Amino acid sequence: MPAAYRVYVLQNREGRFYIGITDDVARRIGQHHAGESRWTKGRGPWRLAWQSEQLSLSDARKLENRLKRQGRGTGFYSMTGLHSEGS
């Protein structure tokens, strides 16, 4: 059986988001908190704000790219169900 992946969104206290993909969300969040990710290092603490259902690697990559292309526009919020700070 192929591995299942999830797209996840982390959020920090300043309201910044990080979008990633993993086959183990808990392990990956631990890596972010330990400073093992260059972009999130020094910008935490982070909390899990959203995660997708289990997907194939191909579908997870497609979803991750779609979310990243949305920026922080209305598409990002409608796709994840999250709310912007201003709403």
XYZ file of N, CA and C in Angstrom:
261
model
N 0.848 -1.181 0.000
C 0.000 0.000 0.000
C 0.893 1.244 0.000
N 0.632 2.201 -0.888
C 1.455 3.412 -0.938
C 1.269 4.266 0.311
N 2.304 5.014 0.630
C 2.253 5.893 1.806
C 1.191 6.968 1.610
N 0.591 7.376 2.712
C -0.410 8.444 2.680
C 0.240 9.729 3.172
N -0.059 10.805 2.500
C 0.513 12.109 2.829
C -0.592 13.083 3.184
N -0.209 14.109 3.915
C -1.127 15.188 4.256
C -0.449 16.520 3.968
N -1.248 17.460 3.530
C -0.811 18.843 3.446
C -1.215 19.466 4.773
N -0.337 20.287 5.336
C -0.641 20.889 6.629
C -0.319 22.375 6.599
N -1.018 23.118 7.453
C -0.792 24.556 7.583
C -0.489 24.836 9.047
N 0.663 25.451 9.283
C 1.030 25.892 10.624
C 0.809 27.398 10.709
N 0.530 27.879 11.918
C 0.378 29.314 12.131
C 1.129 29.703 13.397
N 1.799 30.855 13.361
C 2.506 31.321 14.555
C 1.727 32.463 15.214
N 2.257 32.990 16.297
C 1.563 34.038 17.057
C 1.356 35.314 16.258
N 2.236 35.574 15.305
C 2.106 36.774 14.476
C 1.091 36.590 13.354
N 0.500 35.402 13.260
C -0.489 35.135 12.228
C 0.103 34.663 10.912
N 1.404 34.415 10.874
C 2.047 33.927 9.654
C 1.747 32.445 9.478
N 1.670 32.037 8.222
C 1.379 30.649 7.893
C 2.584 29.983 7.244
N 2.673 28.671 7.453
C 3.630 27.828 6.754
C 2.837 26.654 6.198
N 3.009 26.369 4.923
C 2.309 25.264 4.264
C 3.335 24.200 3.913
N 3.052 22.959 4.284
C 3.982 21.875 4.002
C 3.262 20.576 3.699
N 4.049 19.552 3.445
C 3.534 18.224 3.124
C 4.369 17.203 3.891
N 3.718 16.172 4.393
C 4.429 15.149 5.155
C 3.612 13.860 5.198
N 4.286 12.786 5.567
C 3.583 11.528 5.814
C 3.384 11.306 7.311
N 3.865 12.249 8.148
C 3.716 12.155 9.604
C 3.657 13.576 10.179
N 2.455 14.087 10.359
C 2.266 15.477 10.779
C 2.899 15.740 12.144
N 2.692 14.864 13.112
C 3.231 15.085 14.459
C 4.760 15.162 14.439
N 5.397 14.252 13.718
C 6.859 14.263 13.616
C 7.339 15.548 12.959
N 6.662 15.952 11.902
C 7.084 17.150 11.164
C 6.925 18.407 12.015
N 5.853 18.509 12.777
C 5.685 19.663 13.663
C 6.813 19.687 14.690
N 7.182 18.525 15.211
C 8.308 18.445 16.135
C 9.590 18.953 15.500
N 9.802 18.643 14.233
C 10.985 19.134 13.530
C 10.950 20.654 13.394
N 9.777 21.199 13.129
C 9.653 22.662 13.044
C 9.989 23.297 14.393
N 9.478 22.745 15.462
C 9.744 23.294 16.797
C 11.211 23.137 17.199
N 11.870 22.125 16.677
C 13.284 21.893 16.992
C 14.221 22.731 16.119
N 13.656 23.537 15.228
C 14.480 24.388 14.371
C 15.088 23.672 13.187
N 14.506 22.558 12.774
C 15.058 21.763 11.681
C 14.535 22.175 10.309
N 13.729 23.213 10.257
C 13.230 23.745 8.992
C 13.719 25.181 8.874
N 14.417 25.478 7.805
C 15.037 26.794 7.659
C 14.011 27.928 7.725
N 12.886 27.800 7.036
C 11.929 28.901 6.983
C 11.243 29.132 8.324
N 10.919 28.087 9.054
C 10.186 28.256 10.314
C 11.098 28.484 11.504
N 12.378 28.222 11.350
C 13.323 28.375 12.462
C 13.319 29.821 12.956
N 13.142 29.978 14.265
C 13.158 31.303 14.868
C 11.886 32.103 14.689
N 10.871 31.508 14.062
C 9.613 32.215 13.837
C 8.461 31.619 14.643
N 8.732 30.612 15.450
C 7.691 29.917 16.203
C 7.404 30.593 17.516
N 6.641 29.971 18.362
C 6.131 28.605 18.220
C 5.017 28.533 17.177
N 4.834 27.328 16.682
C 3.849 27.059 15.646
C 2.744 26.175 16.195
N 1.559 26.361 15.657
C 0.443 25.466 15.988
C -0.136 24.939 14.681
N -0.654 23.733 14.736
C -1.299 23.152 13.564
C -2.638 23.842 13.377
N -2.805 24.535 12.260
C -4.040 25.261 11.983
C -4.982 24.458 11.092
N -4.428 23.582 10.248
C -5.247 22.825 9.305
C -4.418 21.685 8.743
N -5.103 20.581 8.410
C -4.455 19.499 7.667
C -5.466 18.859 6.744
N -4.985 18.355 5.634
C -5.851 17.712 4.654
C -6.156 16.285 5.078
N -7.034 15.680 4.340
C -7.245 14.247 4.483
C -6.013 13.543 3.916
N -5.933 12.231 4.070
C -4.809 11.476 3.523
C -4.901 11.462 2.003
N -3.760 11.724 1.361
C -3.693 11.815 -0.093
C -2.486 11.045 -0.608
N -2.510 10.726 -1.890
C -1.304 10.189 -2.523
C -0.269 11.310 -2.571
N 0.985 10.960 -2.755
C 2.031 11.974 -2.822
C 1.757 12.961 -3.956
N 1.339 12.459 -5.098
C 1.052 13.321 -6.242
C -0.069 14.315 -5.927
N -1.162 13.821 -5.352
C -2.285 14.705 -5.019
C -1.919 15.691 -3.914
N -1.114 15.246 -2.960
C -0.691 16.141 -1.878
C 0.175 17.270 -2.433
N 1.076 16.952 -3.341
C 1.910 17.998 -3.953
C 1.059 18.995 -4.733
N 0.070 18.492 -5.447
C -0.815 19.386 -6.207
C -1.570 20.322 -5.271
N -2.101 19.786 -4.186
C -2.836 20.613 -3.229
C -1.909 21.621 -2.563
N -0.725 21.181 -2.158
C 0.243 22.096 -1.539
C 0.546 23.259 -2.484
N 0.786 22.968 -3.745
C 1.085 24.019 -4.717
C -0.103 24.943 -4.937
N -1.312 24.384 -4.977
C -2.507 25.233 -5.127
C -2.637 26.188 -3.958
N -2.442 25.681 -2.737
C -2.540 26.540 -1.554
C -1.473 27.628 -1.578
N -0.257 27.275 -1.935
C 0.824 28.261 -1.964
C 0.580 29.320 -3.031
N -0.013 28.940 -4.146
C -0.317 29.914 -5.204
C -1.410 30.892 -4.793
N -2.237 30.504 -3.842
C -3.321 31.377 -3.398
C -2.802 32.570 -2.604
N -1.556 32.491 -2.126
C -1.073 33.535 -1.225
C -1.959 33.513 0.012
N -2.323 34.655 0.486
C -3.245 34.725 1.627
C -4.557 35.356 1.186
N -4.890 35.115 -0.083
C -6.142 35.624 -0.616
C -7.317 34.776 -0.173
N -8.474 35.135 -0.663
C -9.695 34.449 -0.243
C -9.680 32.971 -0.611
N -8.971 32.595 -1.678
C -8.901 31.190 -2.067
C -8.255 30.325 -1.001
N -7.185 30.826 -0.392
C -6.509 30.099 0.680
C -7.481 29.847 1.823
N -8.200 30.884 2.231
C -9.115 30.752 3.364
C -10.314 29.870 3.021
N -10.819 29.959 1.799
C -11.959 29.106 1.449
C -11.539 27.645 1.308
N -10.323 27.395 0.852
C -9.852 26.017 0.692
C -9.577 25.350 2.034
N -9.122 26.120 3.017
C -8.754 25.544 4.310
C -9.821 25.723 5.380
N -10.732 26.670 5.179
C -11.729 26.964 6.207
C -11.188 27.852 7.312
N -9.946 28.316 7.159
C -9.367 29.231 8.141
C -9.933 30.625 7.918
N -9.716 31.496 8.876
C -10.216 32.866 8.785
C -9.049 33.830 8.847
N -9.134 34.889 8.062
C -8.080 35.906 8.102
C -8.210 36.711 9.381
N -7.118 37.353 9.777
C -7.101 38.156 11.002
C -8.134 39.271 10.939
N -8.379 39.794 9.754
C -9.284 40.929 9.615
C -10.752 40.570 9.522
N -11.084 39.282 9.516
C -12.504 38.929 9.366
C -13.069 38.293 10.607
